[in-house]
Amino acid sequence: MEFLSVLFGFTIMHLCFLIWKLFDRRRDQECYILSYECYKPRDERKLGSDLCGKIIADNEYIGLNECKFFLKAIVNSGIGEETYAPRNFIEGRAVNPTLEDEVTEMEEFCHDSIAKLLSKSGISPSEIDVLVVNVSLFSSIPSLTSRITNHYKMREDIKAYNLSGMGCSASLISLDIIQNIFKSQKNKYALLLTSESLSTNWYSGNNRSMILANCLFRTGGCAILLTNKRSLKHKAILKLKCLVRTHHGARDDAHNCCSQKEDEQGRLGFYLAKDLPKAATRAFVDNLRVLSPKILPARELLRFLFMSLIKKVSKFHVPKSAAGAATTINKSPLNFKTGVDHFCLHTGGKAVIDGIGMSLDLSEYDLEPARMSLHRFGNTSASSLWYVLGYMEAKKRLKKGERVLMISLGAGFKCNSCLWEVMRDVGDRNVWDDSIDNYPPHSLANPFMEKYGWINSIQDANTFRQQLTEYFLK
């Protein structure tokens, strides 16, 4: 009997040890953000209304009707005059770019952002264990990861991943790669770079579905330093709680609604189909279906199940107006604010922000960071989430223990989302340092209609080009 008691006690102790070991191992698998650095080009690369109009005027393929469409699109885009363009756009070579323009654009972003990030964090390039770079429209030999490794003389055993063609949601795909590495390897530093190449991707044709990309996309990028070192937990800004990826590439309509292609005249551009909103909505809904149980409290999920049951068994039908019915259909039945404090939305455009805001029943306070980031920096593709996060930080909104939901949409078609926990109060003005005091402005209206509204009164397409030229010669 005494032997059995000793054996039982030993078994219990061993079981407790295994449980503790499992718990302790999970603590080394966490994914923390130590610091991040959004890219801000020099002021001479700002794409104001005058320069933007001149770039359009220099495009001989754009006629009167296309110019009117361009004007309407950019006026309604939510973009201001402070956004940035590649250097060759500023120099008047948007239509005839070179490979050197593309490489220079990427190297300027990488070297500026990485240098500032490493200096701020006190980390040496030789300490980086994992390097992940995502730039959808740029693929060179050697790759960007190889160029960065060579420039900073990083270690020979560095794990490098170079992603292209993954669209505006690539930032969270890169994060997913790092998270999975952290689950199997202890005490690692990871460097994530996310950006987009625009220098060789200005569309010079007259296809309206491809002109839209010229109105929205602007230069930007972000470098992010992550770790799973338990000893650095107190220095971390954010901790990753969960990440959900949804990919509808098997659906033909979703696959084809957003793509890089040539028009009928062979001019390369980025095509945005009319059924893009439908594909985006479907991916967004499917992503939320998986995400909701991971981030919402049990009481909200129970409330949702109870209300769903009531609706199914109810014999009464409450008539609704057409407008009311449409609003109900588009709005999520779940209250995401019960599990989320801040919403970091992809700045894909004004319509994208409005659509997500209506679906999640968000207030103007919730949507402000995305709207302001779109106005100040434009759609910077996969890096746009980090400008939105930077706005929240610069406004000192992020407090310890609060939770931040990131949602991104991208070609494929994909919807990726993740939830962060704020590890400490933060208030770095970062990339917003020179402009945060002016935001939000009294109005987000840009001056394009005021300057170019006269184009809408032109009726003769034959004299349009001459009048446009005369306007810029004044």
Coordinates of C-alpha atoms in Angstrom, one line a residue:
M1 CA 0.0 0.0 0.0
E2 CA 2.8 2.4 0.9
F3 CA 4.5 1.6 -2.4
L4 CA 1.3 2.4 -4.3
S5 CA 1.0 5.7 -2.5
V6 CA 4.6 6.6 -3.4
L7 CA 3.9 5.6 -7.0
F8 CA 0.7 7.6 -7.2
G9 CA 2.5 10.6 -5.7
F10 CA 5.3 10.3 -8.2
T11 CA 2.8 10.0 -11.1
I12 CA 1.0 13.1 -10.0
M13 CA 4.3 15.1 -9.7
H14 CA 5.4 13.9 -13.1
L15 CA 2.1 14.9 -14.7
C16 CA 2.3 18.3 -13.1
F17 CA 5.9 18.7 -14.4
L18 CA 4.7 17.8 -18.0
I19 CA 1.9 20.3 -17.7
W20 CA 4.3 23.0 -16.5
K21 CA 6.8 22.1 -19.2
L22 CA 4.1 22.5 -21.9
F23 CA 2.9 25.8 -20.4
D24 CA 6.5 27.1 -20.2
R25 CA 7.3 26.0 -23.8
R26 CA 4.3 28.0 -25.0
R27 CA 5.7 31.1 -23.3
D28 CA 8.6 30.9 -25.7
Q29 CA 6.3 30.7 -28.7
E30 CA 4.7 34.1 -28.3
C31 CA 5.1 36.7 -31.1
Y32 CA 6.0 40.2 -29.9
I33 CA 6.5 43.5 -31.8
L34 CA 9.4 45.4 -30.3
S35 CA 9.3 48.3 -32.7
Y36 CA 8.3 49.4 -36.2
E37 CA 9.2 52.1 -38.7
C38 CA 6.9 53.4 -41.3
Y39 CA 8.5 55.0 -44.4
K40 CA 8.1 58.6 -45.3
P41 CA 9.9 59.8 -48.5
R42 CA 11.3 63.3 -48.8
D43 CA 9.0 66.2 -49.4
E44 CA 10.1 66.7 -53.0
R45 CA 8.2 63.4 -53.8
K46 CA 4.8 64.7 -52.6
L47 CA 2.2 64.1 -55.3
G48 CA 0.0 67.3 -55.0
S49 CA -2.8 68.1 -57.3
D50 CA -0.7 70.2 -59.7
L51 CA 1.9 67.5 -60.3
C52 CA -0.8 64.8 -60.5
G53 CA -2.6 66.8 -63.1
K54 CA 0.6 67.3 -65.1
I55 CA 1.3 63.5 -65.1
I56 CA -2.2 62.9 -66.5
A57 CA -1.8 65.6 -69.0
D58 CA 1.4 64.1 -70.3
N59 CA -0.4 60.8 -71.0
E60 CA -1.4 61.1 -74.7
Y61 CA -3.7 58.1 -74.4
I62 CA -6.1 59.7 -72.0
G63 CA -8.9 61.5 -73.7
L64 CA -11.7 63.8 -72.5
N65 CA -14.0 61.1 -71.1
E66 CA -11.2 59.3 -69.4
C67 CA -10.0 62.5 -67.8
K68 CA -13.5 63.3 -66.5
F69 CA -13.6 59.8 -65.0
F70 CA -10.2 60.2 -63.5
L71 CA -11.3 63.5 -61.9
K72 CA -14.4 62.0 -60.4
A73 CA -12.5 59.0 -59.1
I74 CA -9.8 61.0 -57.4
V75 CA -12.2 63.6 -55.9
N76 CA -14.1 60.7 -54.3
S77 CA -11.1 58.7 -53.3
G78 CA -10.5 60.2 -49.8
I79 CA -6.8 61.0 -50.7
G80 CA -5.2 64.4 -50.0
E81 CA -2.3 66.3 -51.4
E82 CA 0.4 65.0 -49.0
T83 CA 0.8 61.5 -50.5
Y84 CA 4.1 60.4 -52.1
A85 CA 5.0 59.1 -55.5
P86 CA 8.1 57.3 -56.9
R87 CA 11.0 59.5 -58.1
N88 CA 10.5 58.8 -61.8
F89 CA 6.9 60.1 -61.5
I90 CA 8.2 63.4 -60.1
E91 CA 10.8 63.6 -62.9
G92 CA 8.1 63.1 -65.6
R93 CA 9.1 59.5 -66.5
A94 CA 6.0 57.7 -65.3
V95 CA 5.2 56.3 -68.7
N96 CA 8.8 55.2 -69.5
P97 CA 10.2 53.7 -66.3
T98 CA 13.4 51.5 -66.1
L99 CA 14.4 48.6 -64.0
E100 CA 16.8 50.9 -62.2
D101 CA 13.9 53.1 -61.2
E102 CA 12.2 50.0 -59.6
V103 CA 15.4 48.9 -57.8
T104 CA 16.2 52.4 -56.5
E105 CA 12.6 52.8 -55.2
M106 CA 12.8 49.6 -53.2
E107 CA 16.4 50.2 -51.9
E108 CA 15.5 53.8 -50.7
F109 CA 12.6 52.4 -48.7
C110 CA 14.6 49.4 -47.3
H111 CA 17.7 51.3 -46.3
D112 CA 15.9 54.2 -44.8
S113 CA 13.4 52.1 -42.8
I114 CA 15.8 49.4 -41.6
A115 CA 18.5 51.9 -40.5
K116 CA 16.0 53.9 -38.4
L117 CA 14.4 50.7 -37.0
L118 CA 17.7 49.1 -35.9
S119 CA 19.0 52.4 -34.5
K120 CA 15.8 52.9 -32.5
S121 CA 15.8 49.3 -31.1
G122 CA 19.5 49.0 -30.6
I123 CA 19.6 45.7 -32.5
S124 CA 22.5 44.8 -34.8
P125 CA 21.9 43.3 -38.3
S126 CA 23.9 40.3 -37.3
E127 CA 21.4 39.5 -34.6
I128 CA 18.5 39.0 -37.1
D129 CA 17.5 35.4 -37.4
V130 CA 14.6 35.7 -39.8
L131 CA 14.0 38.1 -42.7
V132 CA 10.7 38.3 -44.5
V133 CA 10.0 40.8 -47.3
N134 CA 6.7 41.2 -49.2
V135 CA 6.5 43.4 -52.3
S136 CA 3.7 42.2 -54.7
L137 CA 4.7 43.9 -57.9
F138 CA 8.5 43.6 -57.7
S139 CA 10.5 40.4 -58.4
S140 CA 14.2 40.7 -59.2
I141 CA 17.3 38.6 -59.3
P142 CA 18.9 38.7 -56.8
S143 CA 15.8 39.1 -54.6
L144 CA 15.2 41.9 -52.2
T145 CA 16.0 39.7 -49.3
S146 CA 19.4 38.9 -50.9
R147 CA 20.0 42.6 -51.5
I148 CA 19.2 43.4 -47.9
T149 CA 21.4 40.6 -46.6
N150 CA 24.3 41.7 -48.7
H151 CA 23.9 45.4 -47.8
Y152 CA 23.8 44.8 -44.1
K153 CA 26.2 41.7 -44.1
M154 CA 23.7 39.5 -42.2
R155 CA 24.6 36.0 -41.1
E156 CA 24.9 33.1 -43.5
D157 CA 22.3 31.0 -41.6
I158 CA 19.6 33.7 -41.7
K159 CA 16.2 32.4 -42.8
A160 CA 15.1 34.6 -45.7
Y161 CA 11.7 34.6 -47.4
N162 CA 10.8 36.8 -50.4
L163 CA 7.1 37.1 -51.2
S164 CA 5.6 38.6 -54.4
G165 CA 2.2 38.7 -56.0
M166 CA 0.4 38.4 -52.6
G167 CA -1.5 41.7 -52.9
C168 CA -2.5 44.2 -50.2
S169 CA -3.0 41.6 -47.5
A170 CA 0.6 40.3 -47.8
S171 CA 1.7 42.0 -44.5
L172 CA -0.2 39.5 -42.4
I173 CA 0.9 36.6 -44.6
S174 CA 4.5 37.6 -43.8
L175 CA 3.5 37.8 -40.1
D176 CA 2.0 34.3 -40.3
I177 CA 5.4 32.9 -41.6
I178 CA 7.2 34.5 -38.7
Q179 CA 4.7 33.3 -36.1
N180 CA 5.1 29.7 -37.3
I181 CA 8.9 29.9 -37.1
F182 CA 8.6 31.3 -33.6
K183 CA 6.5 28.3 -32.6
S184 CA 9.4 25.9 -33.3
Q185 CA 12.5 27.9 -32.5
K186 CA 13.3 29.8 -29.3
N187 CA 14.9 33.2 -28.7
K188 CA 14.7 34.6 -32.3
Y189 CA 14.6 38.1 -33.9
A190 CA 12.7 38.6 -37.1
L191 CA 12.7 41.5 -39.5
L192 CA 9.6 42.0 -41.6
L193 CA 9.5 44.5 -44.5
T194 CA 6.3 45.3 -46.3
S195 CA 5.9 47.7 -49.3
E196 CA 4.8 48.0 -52.9
S197 CA 6.6 48.9 -56.1
L198 CA 4.9 51.7 -58.1
S199 CA 7.7 53.1 -60.3
T200 CA 7.1 50.7 -63.2
N201 CA 3.4 50.2 -62.6
W202 CA 1.8 53.5 -63.7
Y203 CA -1.0 52.6 -66.1
S204 CA -0.7 54.8 -69.2
G205 CA -3.9 53.5 -71.1
N206 CA -7.5 54.5 -71.1
N207 CA -9.2 51.4 -69.5
R208 CA -11.3 52.8 -66.6
S209 CA -11.0 49.6 -64.6
M210 CA -7.2 50.1 -64.7
I211 CA -7.1 53.8 -64.3
L212 CA -8.6 53.4 -60.7
A213 CA -5.3 52.0 -59.4
N214 CA -3.5 55.2 -60.5
C215 CA -5.9 57.2 -58.3
L216 CA -5.4 55.1 -55.1
F217 CA -1.9 53.6 -54.8
R218 CA 0.9 55.7 -53.3
T219 CA 4.5 55.1 -52.1
G220 CA 4.9 53.7 -48.6
G221 CA 6.3 50.8 -46.6
C222 CA 7.1 49.6 -43.1
A223 CA 9.9 47.7 -41.3
I224 CA 8.9 45.7 -38.2
L225 CA 11.1 44.1 -35.6
L226 CA 9.6 41.0 -33.9
T227 CA 10.8 38.5 -31.3
N228 CA 9.7 35.5 -29.2
K229 CA 12.3 36.2 -26.5
R230 CA 10.5 35.9 -23.1
S231 CA 13.1 38.2 -21.6
L232 CA 12.1 41.1 -23.9
K233 CA 8.4 40.9 -23.1
H234 CA 8.6 44.1 -21.0
K235 CA 10.0 46.0 -24.0
A236 CA 7.4 44.8 -26.5
I237 CA 4.7 47.1 -27.9
L238 CA 2.2 44.4 -29.0
K239 CA 1.7 40.7 -28.6
L240 CA 0.0 38.6 -31.3
K241 CA -3.1 36.8 -30.0
C242 CA -4.4 35.1 -33.1
L243 CA -4.2 35.3 -36.9
V244 CA -6.8 34.1 -39.5
R245 CA -6.3 33.8 -43.2
T246 CA -9.0 33.3 -45.8
H247 CA -8.2 32.6 -49.5
H248 CA -10.9 32.3 -52.2
G249 CA -8.5 31.7 -55.1
A250 CA -10.4 28.6 -56.1
R251 CA -13.4 30.8 -57.1
D252 CA -12.9 32.1 -60.7
D253 CA -14.7 35.4 -60.0
A254 CA -12.6 36.1 -56.9
H255 CA -9.4 35.0 -58.6
N256 CA -10.0 37.4 -61.6
C257 CA -11.4 40.5 -59.9
C258 CA -8.1 42.0 -59.0
S259 CA -5.1 41.4 -61.2
Q260 CA -2.1 42.8 -63.1
K261 CA -2.7 42.5 -66.8
E262 CA -2.3 44.2 -70.2
D263 CA -5.2 46.1 -71.8
E264 CA -6.3 45.7 -75.5
Q265 CA -3.4 47.9 -76.6
G266 CA -0.8 45.9 -74.6
R267 CA -0.3 48.5 -71.9
L268 CA 0.4 47.0 -68.5
G269 CA -1.7 48.0 -65.5
F270 CA -3.6 46.8 -62.4
Y271 CA -7.1 45.7 -63.2
L272 CA -10.0 46.2 -60.6
A273 CA -13.1 44.5 -61.8
K274 CA -16.7 45.6 -61.1
D275 CA -17.4 42.5 -59.1
L276 CA -14.5 43.2 -56.7
P277 CA -16.8 44.5 -53.9
K278 CA -18.8 41.2 -54.0
A279 CA -15.6 39.1 -53.8
A280 CA -14.2 41.2 -51.0
T281 CA -17.5 41.0 -49.0
R282 CA -17.6 37.2 -49.3
A283 CA -14.0 36.8 -48.2
F284 CA -14.5 39.3 -45.3
V285 CA -17.6 37.4 -44.1
D286 CA -15.9 34.0 -44.2
N287 CA -12.9 35.4 -42.4
L288 CA -15.1 36.9 -39.6
R289 CA -16.9 33.5 -39.2
V290 CA -13.6 31.9 -38.2
L291 CA -12.2 34.9 -36.3
S292 CA -15.2 35.6 -34.1
P293 CA -15.0 32.6 -31.7
K294 CA -11.3 33.4 -31.2
I295 CA -11.6 37.0 -30.1
L296 CA -15.2 37.6 -28.8
P297 CA -16.2 36.9 -25.2
A298 CA -18.4 33.9 -24.4
R299 CA -21.3 36.2 -23.4
E300 CA -21.4 37.8 -26.9
L301 CA -21.3 34.4 -28.6
L302 CA -24.1 33.2 -26.4
R303 CA -26.2 36.3 -27.1
F304 CA -25.7 35.7 -30.8
L305 CA -26.8 32.1 -30.5
F306 CA -29.8 33.0 -28.4
M307 CA -30.9 35.7 -30.8
S308 CA -30.4 33.4 -33.8
L309 CA -32.6 30.8 -32.1
I310 CA -35.3 33.4 -31.3
K311 CA -35.4 34.4 -35.0
K312 CA -35.7 30.9 -36.2
V313 CA -38.6 29.9 -33.9
S314 CA -40.4 33.2 -34.0
K315 CA -43.8 33.1 -35.8
F316 CA -44.0 36.9 -36.1
H317 CA -42.5 38.9 -38.9
V318 CA -41.7 42.5 -38.4
P319 CA -42.0 44.4 -41.7
K320 CA -39.1 46.5 -42.7
S321 CA -38.5 49.2 -45.3
A322 CA -36.2 48.5 -48.2
A323 CA -33.6 50.7 -46.8
G324 CA -33.8 49.2 -43.3
A325 CA -33.6 45.7 -44.7
A326 CA -30.5 46.5 -46.7
T327 CA -28.8 47.9 -43.7
T328 CA -29.6 44.8 -41.6
I329 CA -28.3 42.5 -44.2
N330 CA -25.0 44.2 -44.5
K331 CA -24.4 44.6 -40.7
S332 CA -22.8 41.8 -38.7
P333 CA -25.1 40.4 -36.0
L334 CA -22.1 40.2 -33.6
N335 CA -20.9 43.2 -31.6
F336 CA -17.1 43.1 -32.2
K337 CA -16.6 46.0 -29.8
T338 CA -17.1 43.5 -26.9
G339 CA -13.8 41.9 -27.7
V340 CA -11.9 44.7 -29.6
D341 CA -10.9 48.2 -28.5
H342 CA -9.3 49.5 -31.7
F343 CA -9.9 48.7 -35.4
C344 CA -6.9 48.9 -37.7
L345 CA -8.4 48.7 -41.3
H346 CA -6.8 48.5 -44.6
T347 CA -6.9 51.8 -46.5
G348 CA -8.0 50.3 -49.7
G349 CA -10.1 53.3 -50.5
K350 CA -13.0 55.3 -49.0
A351 CA -15.6 52.7 -50.2
V352 CA -13.6 49.9 -48.5
I353 CA -13.4 51.8 -45.2
D354 CA -17.1 52.7 -45.3
G355 CA -18.1 49.2 -46.2
I356 CA -16.1 47.5 -43.3
G357 CA -17.3 50.2 -40.9
M358 CA -21.0 49.6 -41.8
S359 CA -20.5 45.8 -41.6
L360 CA -19.0 46.0 -38.1
D361 CA -21.2 48.9 -37.0
L362 CA -18.2 51.1 -36.2
S363 CA -18.3 54.7 -35.2
E364 CA -16.5 57.6 -36.8
Y365 CA -14.0 57.4 -33.9
D366 CA -13.2 53.8 -34.9
L367 CA -12.8 54.7 -38.6
E368 CA -10.8 57.9 -38.0
P369 CA -7.4 56.2 -38.1
A370 CA -8.0 54.5 -41.4
R371 CA -9.6 57.6 -43.0
M372 CA -6.8 59.9 -41.9
S373 CA -4.1 57.4 -43.1
L374 CA -5.8 57.2 -46.5
H375 CA -5.9 61.0 -46.7
R376 CA -2.3 61.6 -45.6
F377 CA -0.5 58.6 -47.2
G378 CA -3.0 57.1 -49.7
N379 CA -3.3 53.3 -50.2
T380 CA 0.2 52.0 -49.6
S381 CA -0.8 48.5 -50.3
A382 CA 0.3 45.9 -47.7
S383 CA 2.0 48.4 -45.5
S384 CA -1.2 50.6 -45.0
L385 CA -2.1 48.8 -41.8
W386 CA 1.0 50.1 -40.0
Y387 CA 0.3 53.7 -40.9
V388 CA -3.1 53.3 -39.3
L389 CA -1.5 51.8 -36.2
G390 CA 1.0 54.6 -36.2
Y391 CA -1.9 57.1 -36.2
M392 CA -3.4 55.4 -33.1
E393 CA -0.1 55.5 -31.4
A394 CA 0.6 59.1 -32.3
K395 CA -2.8 60.1 -30.9
K396 CA -2.0 58.1 -27.7
R397 CA -5.0 55.9 -28.0
L398 CA -3.2 52.6 -27.3
K399 CA -3.2 51.6 -23.6
K400 CA -1.9 48.6 -21.9
G401 CA -4.2 45.6 -22.0
E402 CA -6.3 46.9 -24.9
R403 CA -6.8 44.8 -28.1
V404 CA -6.3 45.9 -31.7
L405 CA -7.9 44.1 -34.6
M406 CA -6.2 44.4 -38.0
I407 CA -8.2 43.6 -41.2
S408 CA -6.7 43.5 -44.7
L409 CA -8.0 42.6 -48.1
G410 CA -5.9 41.6 -51.2
A411 CA -5.8 40.1 -54.6
G412 CA -6.3 36.4 -54.9
F413 CA -8.9 37.1 -53.4
K414 CA -7.8 37.1 -49.8
C415 CA -8.9 38.5 -46.4
N416 CA -6.5 38.3 -43.6
S417 CA -7.0 39.5 -40.0
C418 CA -5.2 39.3 -36.7
L419 CA -5.7 40.5 -33.1
W420 CA -3.0 42.2 -31.0
E421 CA -2.7 42.9 -27.3
V422 CA -1.1 46.2 -26.3
M423 CA 1.7 45.4 -23.9
R424 CA 2.3 48.9 -22.5
D425 CA 1.1 52.5 -23.0
V426 CA 2.6 53.9 -26.2
G427 CA 2.7 57.4 -27.7
D428 CA 5.5 57.6 -30.2
R429 CA 4.6 60.2 -32.9
N430 CA 6.6 58.1 -35.4
V431 CA 5.9 58.8 -39.1
W432 CA 3.0 61.2 -38.1
D433 CA 5.3 63.5 -36.2
D434 CA 5.0 66.5 -38.6
S435 CA 1.3 66.2 -39.2
I436 CA -0.5 64.6 -36.3
D437 CA -1.4 67.9 -34.7
N438 CA -3.4 68.8 -37.9
Y439 CA -5.5 65.7 -37.9
P440 CA -8.3 65.2 -38.2
P441 CA -8.7 68.2 -40.4
H442 CA -12.0 70.1 -40.7
S443 CA -12.6 68.6 -44.2
L444 CA -11.1 65.7 -46.1
A445 CA -12.1 67.3 -49.5
N446 CA -9.1 67.5 -51.9
P447 CA -8.7 70.5 -54.3
F448 CA -8.9 68.5 -57.5
M449 CA -12.4 69.5 -58.3
E450 CA -11.6 73.2 -57.5
K451 CA -8.6 73.2 -59.8
Y452 CA -9.8 70.9 -62.6
G453 CA -13.6 71.1 -62.5
W454 CA -13.5 73.2 -65.7
I455 CA -12.8 69.9 -67.6
N456 CA -16.4 68.8 -67.0
S457 CA -17.7 71.8 -69.0
I458 CA -15.6 70.8 -72.1
Q459 CA -17.8 69.3 -74.8
D460 CA -15.4 69.1 -77.8
A461 CA -13.0 66.2 -77.3
N462 CA -10.8 67.5 -80.2
T463 CA -9.8 70.7 -78.4
F464 CA -9.5 69.1 -74.9
R465 CA -5.8 68.2 -75.3
Q466 CA -4.9 71.8 -76.4
Q467 CA -6.9 73.4 -73.5
L468 CA -5.2 71.0 -71.0
T469 CA -1.7 71.9 -72.3
E470 CA -2.5 75.6 -72.2
Y471 CA -3.7 75.3 -68.6
F472 CA -0.3 74.0 -67.4
L473 CA 1.6 76.6 -69.5
K474 CA 0.0 79.4 -67.5

